[in-house]
Structure formats: C-alpha cells, structure tokens
Coordinates of C-alpha atoms and ligand atoms in Angstrom, one line a residue:
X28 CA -24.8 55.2 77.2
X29 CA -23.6 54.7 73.7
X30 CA -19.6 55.3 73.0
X31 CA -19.9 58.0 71.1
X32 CA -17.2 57.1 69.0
X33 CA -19.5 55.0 66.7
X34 CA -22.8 55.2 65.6
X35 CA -23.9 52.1 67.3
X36 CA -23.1 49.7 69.8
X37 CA -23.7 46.6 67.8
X38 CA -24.3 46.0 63.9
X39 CA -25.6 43.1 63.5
X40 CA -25.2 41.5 59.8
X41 CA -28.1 39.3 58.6
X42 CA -31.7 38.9 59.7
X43 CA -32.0 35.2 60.0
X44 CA -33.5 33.9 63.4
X45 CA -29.9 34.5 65.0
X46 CA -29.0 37.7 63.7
X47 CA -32.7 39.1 64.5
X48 CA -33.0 37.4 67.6
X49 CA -29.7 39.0 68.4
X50 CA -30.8 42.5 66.8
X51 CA -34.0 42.3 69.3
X52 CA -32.1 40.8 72.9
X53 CA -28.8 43.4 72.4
X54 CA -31.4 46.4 71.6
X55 CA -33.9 45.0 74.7
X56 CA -30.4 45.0 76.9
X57 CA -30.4 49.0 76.4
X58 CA -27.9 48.8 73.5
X59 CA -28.1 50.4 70.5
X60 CA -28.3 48.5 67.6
X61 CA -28.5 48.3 63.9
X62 CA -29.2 45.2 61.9
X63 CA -28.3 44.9 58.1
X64 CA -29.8 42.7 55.8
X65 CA -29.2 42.4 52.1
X66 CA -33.1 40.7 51.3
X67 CA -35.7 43.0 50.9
X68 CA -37.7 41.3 53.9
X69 CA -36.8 40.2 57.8
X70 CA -36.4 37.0 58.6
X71 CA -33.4 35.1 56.8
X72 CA -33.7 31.8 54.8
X73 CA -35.3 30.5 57.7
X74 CA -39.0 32.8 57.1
X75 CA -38.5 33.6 53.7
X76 CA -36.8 30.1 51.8
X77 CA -36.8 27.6 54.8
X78 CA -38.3 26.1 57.7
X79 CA -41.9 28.5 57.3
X80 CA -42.6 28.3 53.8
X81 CA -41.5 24.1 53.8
X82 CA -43.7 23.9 56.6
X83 CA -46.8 25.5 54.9
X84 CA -46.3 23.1 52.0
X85 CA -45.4 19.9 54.3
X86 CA -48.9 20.8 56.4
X87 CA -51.1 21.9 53.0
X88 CA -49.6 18.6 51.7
X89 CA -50.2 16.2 54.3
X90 CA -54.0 16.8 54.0
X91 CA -54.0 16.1 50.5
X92 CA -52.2 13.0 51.0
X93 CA -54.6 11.9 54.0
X94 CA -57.4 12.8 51.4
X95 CA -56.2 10.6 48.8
X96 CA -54.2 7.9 50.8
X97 CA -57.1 6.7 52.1
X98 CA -56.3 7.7 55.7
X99 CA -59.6 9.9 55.6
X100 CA -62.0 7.5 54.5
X101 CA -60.7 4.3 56.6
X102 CA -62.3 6.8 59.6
X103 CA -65.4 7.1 57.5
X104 CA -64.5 10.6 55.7
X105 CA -65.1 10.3 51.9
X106 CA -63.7 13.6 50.0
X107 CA -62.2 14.1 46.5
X108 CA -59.9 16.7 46.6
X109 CA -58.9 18.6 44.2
X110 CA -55.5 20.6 44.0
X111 CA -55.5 24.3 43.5
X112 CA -51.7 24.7 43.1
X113 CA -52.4 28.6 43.5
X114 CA -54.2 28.8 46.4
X115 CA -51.6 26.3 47.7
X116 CA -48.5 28.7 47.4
X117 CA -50.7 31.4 48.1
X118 CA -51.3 30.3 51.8
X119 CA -47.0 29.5 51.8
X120 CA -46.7 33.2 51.1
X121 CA -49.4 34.4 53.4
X122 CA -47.3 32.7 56.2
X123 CA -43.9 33.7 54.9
X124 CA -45.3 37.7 54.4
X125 CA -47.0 37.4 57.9
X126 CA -44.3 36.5 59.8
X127 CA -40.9 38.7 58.1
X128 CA -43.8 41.3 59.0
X129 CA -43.9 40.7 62.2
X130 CA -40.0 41.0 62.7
X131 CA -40.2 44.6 60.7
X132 CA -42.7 45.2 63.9
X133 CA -40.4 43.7 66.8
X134 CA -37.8 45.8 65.1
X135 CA -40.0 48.9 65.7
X136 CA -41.0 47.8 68.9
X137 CA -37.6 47.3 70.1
X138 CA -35.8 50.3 68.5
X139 CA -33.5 48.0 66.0
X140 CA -32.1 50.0 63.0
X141 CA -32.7 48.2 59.9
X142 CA -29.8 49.0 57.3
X143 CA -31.1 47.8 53.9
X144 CA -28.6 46.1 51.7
X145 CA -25.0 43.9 51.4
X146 CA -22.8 44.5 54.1
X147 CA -18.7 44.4 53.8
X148 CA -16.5 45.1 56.2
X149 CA -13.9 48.2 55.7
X150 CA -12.5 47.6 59.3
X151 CA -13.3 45.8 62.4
X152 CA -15.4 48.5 63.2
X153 CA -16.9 50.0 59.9
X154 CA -19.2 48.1 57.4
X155 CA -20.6 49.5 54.1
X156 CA -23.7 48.4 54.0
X157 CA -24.9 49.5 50.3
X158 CA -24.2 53.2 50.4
X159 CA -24.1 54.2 53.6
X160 CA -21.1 53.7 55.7
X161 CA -21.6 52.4 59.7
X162 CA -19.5 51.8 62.8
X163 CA -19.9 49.8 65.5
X164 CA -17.9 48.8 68.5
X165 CA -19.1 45.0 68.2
X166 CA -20.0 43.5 65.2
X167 CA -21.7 40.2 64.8
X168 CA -21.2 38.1 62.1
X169 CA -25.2 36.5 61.6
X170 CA -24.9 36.1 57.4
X171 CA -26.3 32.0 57.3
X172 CA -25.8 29.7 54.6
X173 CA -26.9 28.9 51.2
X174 CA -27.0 25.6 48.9
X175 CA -24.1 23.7 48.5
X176 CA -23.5 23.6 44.3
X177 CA -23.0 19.9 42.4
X178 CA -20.6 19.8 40.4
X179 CA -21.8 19.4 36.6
X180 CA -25.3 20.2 38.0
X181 CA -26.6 23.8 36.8
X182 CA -29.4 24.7 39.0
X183 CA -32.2 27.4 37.6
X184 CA -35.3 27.8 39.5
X185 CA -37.1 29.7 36.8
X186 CA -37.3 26.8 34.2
X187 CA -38.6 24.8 37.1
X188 CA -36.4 21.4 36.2
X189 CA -33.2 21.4 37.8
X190 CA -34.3 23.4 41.1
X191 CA -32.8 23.9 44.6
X192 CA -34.9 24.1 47.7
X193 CA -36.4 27.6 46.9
X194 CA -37.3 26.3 43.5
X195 CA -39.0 23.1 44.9
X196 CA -41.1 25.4 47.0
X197 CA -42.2 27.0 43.9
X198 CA -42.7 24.5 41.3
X199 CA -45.8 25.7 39.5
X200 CA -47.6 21.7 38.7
X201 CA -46.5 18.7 40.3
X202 CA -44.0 16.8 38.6
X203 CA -44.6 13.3 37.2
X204 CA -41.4 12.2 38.3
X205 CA -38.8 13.6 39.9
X206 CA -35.4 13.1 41.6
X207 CA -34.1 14.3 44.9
X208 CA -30.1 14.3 44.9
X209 CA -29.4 13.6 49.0
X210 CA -31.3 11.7 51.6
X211 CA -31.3 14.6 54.0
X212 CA -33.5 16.8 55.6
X213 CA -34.6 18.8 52.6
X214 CA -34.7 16.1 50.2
X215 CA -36.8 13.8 52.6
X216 CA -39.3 17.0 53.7
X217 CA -40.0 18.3 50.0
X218 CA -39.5 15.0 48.1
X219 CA -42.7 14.1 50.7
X220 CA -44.6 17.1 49.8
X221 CA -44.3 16.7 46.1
X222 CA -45.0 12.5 46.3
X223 CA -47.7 13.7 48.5
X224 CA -49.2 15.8 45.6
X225 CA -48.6 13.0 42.8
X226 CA -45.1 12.7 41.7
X227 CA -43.2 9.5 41.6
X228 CA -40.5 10.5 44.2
X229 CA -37.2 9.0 43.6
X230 CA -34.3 10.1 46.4
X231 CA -30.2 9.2 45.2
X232 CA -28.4 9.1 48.5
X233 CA -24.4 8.9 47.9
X234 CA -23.9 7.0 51.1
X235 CA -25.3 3.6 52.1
X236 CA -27.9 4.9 54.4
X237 CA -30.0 8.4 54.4
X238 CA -30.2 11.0 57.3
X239 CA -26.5 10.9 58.4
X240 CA -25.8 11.6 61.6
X241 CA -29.2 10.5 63.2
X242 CA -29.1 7.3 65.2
X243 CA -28.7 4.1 62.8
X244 CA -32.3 2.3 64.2
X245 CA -33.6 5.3 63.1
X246 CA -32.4 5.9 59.8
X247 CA -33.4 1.9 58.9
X248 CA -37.0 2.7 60.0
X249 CA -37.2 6.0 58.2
X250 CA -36.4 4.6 55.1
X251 CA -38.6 1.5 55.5
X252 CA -41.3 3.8 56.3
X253 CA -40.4 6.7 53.5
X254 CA -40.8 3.4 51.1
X255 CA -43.7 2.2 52.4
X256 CA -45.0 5.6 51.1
X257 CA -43.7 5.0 47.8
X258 CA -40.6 7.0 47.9
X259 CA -37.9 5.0 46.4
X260 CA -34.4 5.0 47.1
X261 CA -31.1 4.7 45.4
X262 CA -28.6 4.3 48.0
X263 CA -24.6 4.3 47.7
X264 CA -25.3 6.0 44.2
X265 CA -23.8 9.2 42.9
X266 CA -24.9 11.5 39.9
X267 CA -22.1 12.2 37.6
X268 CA -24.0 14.7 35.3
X269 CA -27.0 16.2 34.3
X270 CA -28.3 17.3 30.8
X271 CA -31.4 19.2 30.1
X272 CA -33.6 19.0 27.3
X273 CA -36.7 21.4 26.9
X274 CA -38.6 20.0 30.0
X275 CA -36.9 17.0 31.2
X276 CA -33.8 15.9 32.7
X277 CA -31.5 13.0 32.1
X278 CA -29.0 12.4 35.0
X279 CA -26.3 9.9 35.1
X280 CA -25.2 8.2 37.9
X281 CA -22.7 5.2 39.4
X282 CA -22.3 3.4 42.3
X283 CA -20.6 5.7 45.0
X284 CA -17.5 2.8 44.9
X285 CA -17.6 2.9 41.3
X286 CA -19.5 0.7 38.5
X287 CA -21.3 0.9 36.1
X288 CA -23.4 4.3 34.8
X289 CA -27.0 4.4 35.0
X290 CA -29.4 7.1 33.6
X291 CA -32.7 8.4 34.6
X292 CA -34.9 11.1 32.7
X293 CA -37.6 12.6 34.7
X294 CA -39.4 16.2 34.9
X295 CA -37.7 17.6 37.9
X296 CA -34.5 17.2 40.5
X297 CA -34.1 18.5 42.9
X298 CA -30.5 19.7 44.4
X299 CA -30.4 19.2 48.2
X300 CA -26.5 17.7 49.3
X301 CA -26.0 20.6 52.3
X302 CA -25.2 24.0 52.8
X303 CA -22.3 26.3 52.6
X304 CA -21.7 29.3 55.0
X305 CA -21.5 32.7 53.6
X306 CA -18.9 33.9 54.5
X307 CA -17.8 35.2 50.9
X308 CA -18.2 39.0 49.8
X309 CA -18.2 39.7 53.5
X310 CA -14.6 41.6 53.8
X311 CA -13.8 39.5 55.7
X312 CA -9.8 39.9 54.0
X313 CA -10.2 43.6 55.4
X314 CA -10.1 42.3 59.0
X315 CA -7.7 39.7 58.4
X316 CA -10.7 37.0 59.5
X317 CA -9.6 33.4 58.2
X318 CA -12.4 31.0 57.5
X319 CA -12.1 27.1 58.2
X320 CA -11.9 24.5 55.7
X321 CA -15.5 24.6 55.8
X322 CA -15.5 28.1 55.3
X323 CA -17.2 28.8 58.6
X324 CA -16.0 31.1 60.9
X325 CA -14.6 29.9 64.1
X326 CA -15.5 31.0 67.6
X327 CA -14.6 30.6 71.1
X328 CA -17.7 30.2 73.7
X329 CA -18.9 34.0 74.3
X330 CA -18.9 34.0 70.2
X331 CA -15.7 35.9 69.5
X332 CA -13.8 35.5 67.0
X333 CA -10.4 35.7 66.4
X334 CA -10.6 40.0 65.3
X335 CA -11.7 41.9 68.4
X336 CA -14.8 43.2 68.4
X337 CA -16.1 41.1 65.7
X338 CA -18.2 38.3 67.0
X339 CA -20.4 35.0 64.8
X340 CA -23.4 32.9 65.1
X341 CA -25.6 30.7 63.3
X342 CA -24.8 28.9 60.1
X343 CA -21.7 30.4 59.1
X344 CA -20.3 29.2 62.8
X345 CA -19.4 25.5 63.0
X346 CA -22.8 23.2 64.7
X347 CA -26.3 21.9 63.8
X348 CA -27.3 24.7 60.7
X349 CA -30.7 25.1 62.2
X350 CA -32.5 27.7 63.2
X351 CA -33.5 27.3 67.1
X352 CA -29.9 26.8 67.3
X353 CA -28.9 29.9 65.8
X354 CA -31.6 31.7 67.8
X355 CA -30.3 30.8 70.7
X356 CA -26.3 32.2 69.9
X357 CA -28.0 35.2 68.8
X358 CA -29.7 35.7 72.6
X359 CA -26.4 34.7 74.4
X360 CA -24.6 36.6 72.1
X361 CA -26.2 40.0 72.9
X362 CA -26.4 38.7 76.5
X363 CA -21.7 38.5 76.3
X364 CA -21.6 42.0 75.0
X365 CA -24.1 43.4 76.9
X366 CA -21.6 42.0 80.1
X367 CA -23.9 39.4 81.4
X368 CA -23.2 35.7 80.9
X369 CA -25.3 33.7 77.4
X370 CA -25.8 30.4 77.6
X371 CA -25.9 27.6 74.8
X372 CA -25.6 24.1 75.6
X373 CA -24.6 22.7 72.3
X374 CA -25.0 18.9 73.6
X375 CA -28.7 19.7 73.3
X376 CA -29.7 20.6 70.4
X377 CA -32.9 19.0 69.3
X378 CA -33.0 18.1 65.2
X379 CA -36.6 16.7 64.1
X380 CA -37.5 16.3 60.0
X381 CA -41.2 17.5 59.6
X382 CA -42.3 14.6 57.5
X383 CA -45.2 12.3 58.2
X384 CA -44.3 10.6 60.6
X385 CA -41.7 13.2 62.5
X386 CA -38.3 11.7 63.1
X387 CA -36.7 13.6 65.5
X388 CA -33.7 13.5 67.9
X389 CA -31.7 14.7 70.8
X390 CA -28.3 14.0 72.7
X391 CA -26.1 10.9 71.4
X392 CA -26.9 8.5 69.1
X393 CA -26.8 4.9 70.2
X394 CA -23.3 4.4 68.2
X395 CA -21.9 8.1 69.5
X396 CA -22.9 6.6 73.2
X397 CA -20.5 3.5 72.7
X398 CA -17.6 5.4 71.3
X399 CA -18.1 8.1 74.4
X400 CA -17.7 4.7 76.3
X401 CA -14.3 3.7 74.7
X402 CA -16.3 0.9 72.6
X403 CA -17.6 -0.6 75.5
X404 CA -21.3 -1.6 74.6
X405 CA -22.3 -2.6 78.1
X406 CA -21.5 0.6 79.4
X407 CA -25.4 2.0 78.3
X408 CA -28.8 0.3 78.0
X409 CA -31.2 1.2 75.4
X410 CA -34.9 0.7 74.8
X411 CA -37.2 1.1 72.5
X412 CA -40.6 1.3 72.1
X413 CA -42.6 1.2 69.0
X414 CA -45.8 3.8 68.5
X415 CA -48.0 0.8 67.6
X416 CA -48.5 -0.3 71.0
X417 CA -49.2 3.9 72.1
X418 CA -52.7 3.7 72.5
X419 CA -53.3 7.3 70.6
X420 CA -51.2 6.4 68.0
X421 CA -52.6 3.5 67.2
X422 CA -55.9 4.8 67.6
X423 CA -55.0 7.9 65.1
X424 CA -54.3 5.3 62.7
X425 CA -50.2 6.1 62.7
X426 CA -48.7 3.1 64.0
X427 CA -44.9 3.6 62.2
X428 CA -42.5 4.4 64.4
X429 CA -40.7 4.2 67.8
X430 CA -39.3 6.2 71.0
X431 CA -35.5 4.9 71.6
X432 CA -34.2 6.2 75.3
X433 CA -30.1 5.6 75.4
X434 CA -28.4 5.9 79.0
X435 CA -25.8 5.3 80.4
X436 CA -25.7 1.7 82.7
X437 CA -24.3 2.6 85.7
X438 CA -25.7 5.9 86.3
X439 CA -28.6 5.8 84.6
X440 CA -28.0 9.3 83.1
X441 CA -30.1 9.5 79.9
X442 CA -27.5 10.1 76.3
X443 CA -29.7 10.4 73.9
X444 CA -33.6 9.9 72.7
X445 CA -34.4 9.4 69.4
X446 CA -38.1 9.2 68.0
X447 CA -40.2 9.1 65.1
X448 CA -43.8 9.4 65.6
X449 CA -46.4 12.0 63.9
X450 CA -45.6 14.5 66.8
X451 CA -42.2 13.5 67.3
X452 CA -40.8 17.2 66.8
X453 CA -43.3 18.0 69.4
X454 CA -42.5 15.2 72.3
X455 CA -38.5 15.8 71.9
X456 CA -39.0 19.3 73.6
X457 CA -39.6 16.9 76.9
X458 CA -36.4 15.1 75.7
X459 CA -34.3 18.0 75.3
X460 CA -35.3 19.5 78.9
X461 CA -34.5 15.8 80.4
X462 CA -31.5 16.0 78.9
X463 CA -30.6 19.2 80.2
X464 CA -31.8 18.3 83.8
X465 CA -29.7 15.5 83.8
X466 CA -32.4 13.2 83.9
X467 CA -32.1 9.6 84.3
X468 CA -34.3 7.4 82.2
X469 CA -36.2 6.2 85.6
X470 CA -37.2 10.0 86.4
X471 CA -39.1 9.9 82.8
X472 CA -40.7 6.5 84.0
X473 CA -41.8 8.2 87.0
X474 CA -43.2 11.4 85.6
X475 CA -46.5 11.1 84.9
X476 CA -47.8 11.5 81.5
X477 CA -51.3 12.4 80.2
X478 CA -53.4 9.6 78.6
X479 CA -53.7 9.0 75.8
X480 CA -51.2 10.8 74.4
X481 CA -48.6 10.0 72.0
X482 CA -46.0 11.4 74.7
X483 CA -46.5 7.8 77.1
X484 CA -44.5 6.1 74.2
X485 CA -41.7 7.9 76.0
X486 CA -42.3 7.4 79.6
X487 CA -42.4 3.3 78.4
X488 CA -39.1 3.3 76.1
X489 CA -37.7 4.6 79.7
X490 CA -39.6 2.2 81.6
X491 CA -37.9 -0.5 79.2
X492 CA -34.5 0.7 80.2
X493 CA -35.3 -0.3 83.5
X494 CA -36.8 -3.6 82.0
X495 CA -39.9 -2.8 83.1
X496 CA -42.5 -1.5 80.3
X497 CA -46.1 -1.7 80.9
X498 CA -47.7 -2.0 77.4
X499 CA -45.6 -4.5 75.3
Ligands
FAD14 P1 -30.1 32.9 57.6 O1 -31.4 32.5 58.1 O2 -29.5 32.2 56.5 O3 -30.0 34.4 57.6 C1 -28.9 35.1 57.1 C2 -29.3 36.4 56.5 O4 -28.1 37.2 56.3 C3 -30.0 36.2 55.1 O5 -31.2 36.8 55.1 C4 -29.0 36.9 54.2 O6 -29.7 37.6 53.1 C5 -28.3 37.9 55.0 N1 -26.9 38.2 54.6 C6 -26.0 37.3 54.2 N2 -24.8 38.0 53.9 C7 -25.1 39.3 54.1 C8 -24.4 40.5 53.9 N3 -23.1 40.5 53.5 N4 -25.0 41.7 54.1 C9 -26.3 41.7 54.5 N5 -27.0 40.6 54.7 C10 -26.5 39.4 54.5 N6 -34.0 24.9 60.4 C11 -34.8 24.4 61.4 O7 -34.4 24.6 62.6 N7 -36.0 23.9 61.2 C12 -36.5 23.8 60.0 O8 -37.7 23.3 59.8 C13 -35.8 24.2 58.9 N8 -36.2 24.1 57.6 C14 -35.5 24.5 56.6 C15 -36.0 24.3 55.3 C16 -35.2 24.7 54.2 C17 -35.8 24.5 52.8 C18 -33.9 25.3 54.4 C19 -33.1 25.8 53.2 C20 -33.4 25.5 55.7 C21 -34.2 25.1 56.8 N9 -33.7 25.2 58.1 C22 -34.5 24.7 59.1 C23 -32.4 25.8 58.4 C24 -32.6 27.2 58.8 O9 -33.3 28.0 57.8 C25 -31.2 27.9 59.1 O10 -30.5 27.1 60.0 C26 -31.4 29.2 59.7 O11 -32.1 30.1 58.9 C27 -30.0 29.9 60.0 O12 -30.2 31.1 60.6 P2 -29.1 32.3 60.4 O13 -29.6 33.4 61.1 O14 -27.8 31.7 60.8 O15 -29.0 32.5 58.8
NAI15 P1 -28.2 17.4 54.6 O1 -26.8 17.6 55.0 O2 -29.3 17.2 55.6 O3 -28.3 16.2 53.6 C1 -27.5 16.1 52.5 C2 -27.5 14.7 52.0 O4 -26.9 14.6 50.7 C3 -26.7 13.8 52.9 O5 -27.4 12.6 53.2 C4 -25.4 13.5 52.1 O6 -24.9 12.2 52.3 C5 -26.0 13.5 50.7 N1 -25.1 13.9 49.6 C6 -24.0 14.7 49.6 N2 -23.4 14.8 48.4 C7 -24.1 14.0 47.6 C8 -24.0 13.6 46.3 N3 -23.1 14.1 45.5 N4 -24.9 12.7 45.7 C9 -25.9 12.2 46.5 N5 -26.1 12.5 47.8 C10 -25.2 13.4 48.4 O7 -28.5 18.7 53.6 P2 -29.8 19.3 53.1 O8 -30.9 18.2 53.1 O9 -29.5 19.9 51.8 O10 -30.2 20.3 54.1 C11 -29.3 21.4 54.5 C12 -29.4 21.8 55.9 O11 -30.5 22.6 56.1 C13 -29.6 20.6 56.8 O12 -28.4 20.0 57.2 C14 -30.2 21.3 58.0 O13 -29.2 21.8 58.8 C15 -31.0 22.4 57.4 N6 -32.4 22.0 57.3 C16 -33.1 21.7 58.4 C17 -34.4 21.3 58.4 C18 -35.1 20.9 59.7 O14 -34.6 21.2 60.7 N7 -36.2 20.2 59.6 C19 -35.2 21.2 57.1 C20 -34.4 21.5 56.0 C21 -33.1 22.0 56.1

C-alpha cells in the first residue's frame, strides 16, 4: 500500500536508461511511481542524443565506407553509392522516435507517471516539477550528464561549425575537413562516421595516447588501425582558441608541455573532451546535498545518499558514464527500496567503442593488473591473439585486431580481457560473464566455441595463457 502521506512512493527524476529502467522495476515491484523528465521525449541522452542515434549513423556509415573503401568489390560486389544525407538522418530519427516511443508504452504498460518538465527539489520529499508540486517518500536522483565546455571554445550546433556531439549527429553535408578535439569515445565513433562519409578526419588528443583508461596494447593498436583509415592524429597537443569566420574555423593549438602554436582552419570541430553531471538547477542546496569535486553525487552501495530518502544513479553518480551501467543502478535501485537486495558489480562493467573494428573491454587492464599486484609483473600472464589468424575474420576480410586475456599466475583467475575485432562489443558479453563467474582463463580454453566464429579468437588468447594455442 502507498503511505498515504505522499503522492507517490518514488519520483524518479530523469528518463535516461537508469532513471526509466528504475521508473519501470520500482512500478513492476508494486510501487507507485512517477518519473519526471524535462525533454519532451523518454529515453535520456542515451535514445534521444547518444548511444541510438550514433549507432544509426556509425551502421548507415559503415556501408558507405565498405562501398567506397573497396571492401565490397575485393568480394566481387561493384556499387557506386551515392549519399542521400536526408534519408540518412531520416533512418537516425526513425530509430530514435521508435524507441523513446516504446518507453512512453512500457510506461503505460507498467503504470509509471510521467511528470513533464524540470524538476527542483523544495525538500527531501517534495519536487516542483514545472507547475505542479509532488511528494515522494524516496526520491532518486537519475538527471545524467551533458558536454563538458572548452574553455575559449563557443559551441553552436545550429551554424553547424563548432558542434558538440548532438551537432555532429546533425551536420547537414559532410565536411571537407574537420577536427575532433579528444581521442575518446565520441570523438573516435563520429570522427569515423563523418571520414567514413568523406571528410578528412583529424583527432587533437591532449595526452600522449587516445582512449585513456583502456589497456595500453590496445590503445597502440587502435590508433594504428584508426590511421590506417586515414584518421590522423595530433597527440600531446592542446587547442588554446578557436575563431570563426562565416563557415570555417581556425583553431590554435600547442604542445600539451608547452611550445610552439600551431593553427588549423577547417569546416567543422567537433567538441568531445567528456561529460559533466547535472547536478546543477536540481535544488539540490534545499536538501543540503553536497556534490564532489566532480560535481557528482556520492552514494553508498544500496544508492543512498547522504539526505534520507533521496537516493542517485547513473551519470551524475561517480563510475563508467554509460548507459548499461546506469541501467543496471536503476534495477537494483528500485530493487533496495522496494526491501529486497540490488545488485551491481561495478568490477564488471563492459566498455566497447562501436567503430569499425569494435574495441572493447572488461575487468583490469594489463597495467591496473600489475599495480593490484604491488608492481609485481610476474604475478599475471597475459596473451594475446591477433584476429588475423581467426579463421572468420580473416575470411570476412577484417584481419585488425586482437583478443588480450590477463590473469592472474598463480590462480589462474582471469583480470581482465580486452579486444578489438568487428564484433568485439558483441564477444565481451562472454567476457564479462567469465568474469563474473570467476573464471580462469583455462575454463575459456575448455568451453567450446562454434566454428567459425570470430568468438574462437578468445578461447585461443586463453589457450595462450596456458602456452598452449592451437592456431598461431
Ligand atoms: P541521461 O541518459 O543523461 O538521462 C538523464 C535525463 O534526465 C535526461 O533526459 C534529462 O533531460 C533529464 N533531466 C536532467 N535534469 C532534470 C531535471 N532537473 N528535471 C527533469 N529531468 C531532468 N553509453 C553506452 O553505454 N553506449 C553507447 O554506445 C553510448 N553512446 C553515446 C553516444 C553519445 C553521442 C553520447 C553523448 C553518450 C553515449 N553514451 C553511451 C553514454 C550514455 O548515453 C549515458 O551513459 C547514459 O545516457 C546515462 O544514463 P542516465 O540515465 O544516467 O542519464
Ligand atoms: P572521453 O572521456 O571518452 O574522452 C575525452 C578525451 O578528450 C580524452 O581522451 C581526454 O584526454 C581528451 N581531452 C580532454 N581535454 C582535452 C583538451 N583540452 N584537448 C584535447 N583533448 C582533451 O569523453 P567523450 O569522448 O566526450 O565521451 C563522453 C562520455 O560519453 C564517455 O566517457 C562515455 O562514458 C560516454 N560515451 C560512451 C560511448 C560508448 O559506450 N560507446 C560512446 C560515446 C560516449
């Protein structure tokens, strides 16, 4: 039964993959809930800005690409494409208007209140959310993240030249050249859609190496590869300024150590150095709530914070900002207040970058392995195993790549497995559930894997930790 003293059980704020998910688990647990959202659609940055509508331009792209690369007719497929840039973003907002739909129908199906517009907190237990005023006894905190600013960079998607993410979904004509500002996940995923579609990528990555906090094998090869595809790369380099004239930009940049200033004019940059929580123009004063230096919101394992009552997931919590981790507070999250016990295990949390190939990871990196070992190098065995020697691979005609399988020597106990392969973001899902079993890296070589498929290449990288691969 609800307690009648407020209107709902829980208000959930934000309707990103954690806050929905969360909406949908408390409301399926027989609680009633409300879920408020400040966008006109469901779904958070995640279906509206993020991974769905970069995914429809990644897999729209990545035919183009194979069409003009010469991947198609090296297996005897001649085709000219052509672009149609609106029927391109036309299938991006299919999938995005699809899928926040189907959310407004889970909420139906479930019973989850939507409360349309900004949310603020007037007490622990009583948000405004636009004009109408609600109470809950548990609130959760689901609000996400948006694009970290750079300094002396002005970003305005509407002129289409200096652009964030969303803009660079939405560019209406491919760029001749353009600049992505950070080697990260979103500069390496749209940079390759719009070098796929014809621009002259070039990525300016402020440390000396791009995709930090991946394992350092990996990061090499993914840039060798990126390369290889004509994305080039200025690494150790940091933009100081930006001007814009009419249609072009002129950035200036400098060694990251200091040196002398470059400058580079080109037709479009894109902004893509992190994300920020939001955790501003929540209220969050009027409950006495402290955010970290990050501005995140701190929480303790069942996802409460530090004002009873009022709990936080997702991006605007400290961890991975992604959204099957955010997902996942949101179902153990319900599960606390319901009273029954939610589970995350933060150690595995897969992370994969949807480029062609995937590069994709889980557990420790090789170098996080050694320093869990006090330094000591001999205390794990790797192996790797490159996808050139994967009989589907190669016979796909996608031989970049490798599986890397890090345990620990004595036990055996798999750390981490890192790969990048054109399904990589598919095979980790086996990694992360090894992980979670506690698997050691002979169980992979002893579970038997389909042929051909590209999934083998791990079952060898594990058979190489035990010195014994079949194929190389
Ligand atoms: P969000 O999805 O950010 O949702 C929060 C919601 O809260 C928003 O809709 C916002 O409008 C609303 N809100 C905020 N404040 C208030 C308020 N005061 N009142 C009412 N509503 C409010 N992750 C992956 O795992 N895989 C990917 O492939 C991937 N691709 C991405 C691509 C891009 C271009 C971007 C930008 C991100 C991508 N991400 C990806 C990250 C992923 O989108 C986020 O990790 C995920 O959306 C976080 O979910 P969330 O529920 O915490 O927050
Ligand atoms: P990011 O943190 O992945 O990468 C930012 C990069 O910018 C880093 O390499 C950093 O060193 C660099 N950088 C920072 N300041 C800089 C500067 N001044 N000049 C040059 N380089 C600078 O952030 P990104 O790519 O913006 O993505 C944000 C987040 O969104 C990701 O961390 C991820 O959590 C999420 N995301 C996830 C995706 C996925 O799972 N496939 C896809 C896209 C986004």
């Amino acid at each position: 039964m609800p307690d009648q003293q407020y209107d709902y059980d829980v208000l959930v704020i934000g309707a990103g993959p954690g806050g929905y998910v969360a909406a949908i688990r408390a409301a399926q647990l027989g609680l009633k809930t409300a879920c408020a959202e400040s966008r006109e659609t469901l779904g958070g940055t995640c279906l509206n800005v993020g991974c769905i509508p970069s995914k429809a331009m990644l897999h729209a792209s990545e035919y183009f690409d194979a069409a003009t690369n010469g991947t198609m007719e090296h297996m005897g497929i001649e085709v000219t494409p052509k672009l149609n840039m609106d029927k391109l973003h036309g299938q991006r907002l299919d999938a995005v208007d699809g899928l926040t739909k189907g959310i407004e129908f889970l909420f139906k199906k479930n019973k989850v209140d939507w409360k349309k517009g900004h949310a603020t907190f007037q007490d622990a237990h009583t948000v405004k959310v636009g004009d109408e005023t609600v109470t809950a006894k548990e609130v959760v905190i689901a609000t996400g993240s948006s694009v970290t600013p750079l300094g002396g960079i002005e970003v305005d998607n509407s002129k289409h030249v200096v652009v964030d993410s969303t803009g660079a979904l939405e560019l209406p004509k491919v760029p001749k050249e353009m600049v992505v500002i950070g080697g990260g996940v979103i500069g390496l995923e749209l940079g390759s859609v719009w070098r796929r579609l014809g621009a002259k990528v070039t990525c300016i990555e402020f440390l000396d190496e791009i995709l930090p906090g991946m394992d350092a094998d990996i990061r090499k090869e993914s840039r060798k590869i990126f390369k290889k595809q004509g994305i080039e790369f200025k690494l150790g380099t940091k933009v100081t300024g930006c001007t814009v004239k009419g249609k072009k930009a002129t950035l200036t940049m400098e060694p990251s150590k200091g040196g002398d200033e470059e400058t580079m004019t080109v037709d479009c940059v894109l902004v893509s150095i992190g994300r920020i929580p939001n955790t501003n123009g929540l209220g969050l004063e009027n409950i006495g709530l402290e955010t970290n230096e990050r501005g995140q919101i701190e929480v303790d394992h069942e996802f409460r914070t530090a004002v009873d009552g009022v709990r936080a997931i997702g991006d605007c919590v400290p961890g991975p900002m992604l959204a099957h981790k955010a997902e996942d507070e949101g179902i153990a999250v319900a599960e606390w207040i319901a009273g029954e016990t939610g589970i995350v295990n933060h150690n595995v949390i897969p992370n994969v970058v949807y480029t062609l190939p995937e590069i994709a990871g889980v557990g420790l990196t090789e170098e996080q392995a050694i320093e869990k070992m006090g330094g000591d190098k001999k205390a794990i065995k790797t192996s790797k195993f490159p996808m050139m020697a994967n009989s589907r691979a190669k016979t796909n005609h996608e031989p970049d790549g490798l599986v890397k399988v890090i345990a620990e020597a004595e036990s055996d106990r798999v750390l981490g497995i890192w790969a990048i392969a054109s399904v990589a973001g598919t095979m980790i899902a086996e990694a992360a559930l090894a992980l979670e079993f506690g698997a050691t890296s002979e169980d992979i070589a002893y579970t038997c894997h389909a042929h051909p498929t590209h999934a083998e290449a791990l079952k060898e990288a594990a058979m190489g930790v035990q010195g014994k691969p079949i194929h190389i």
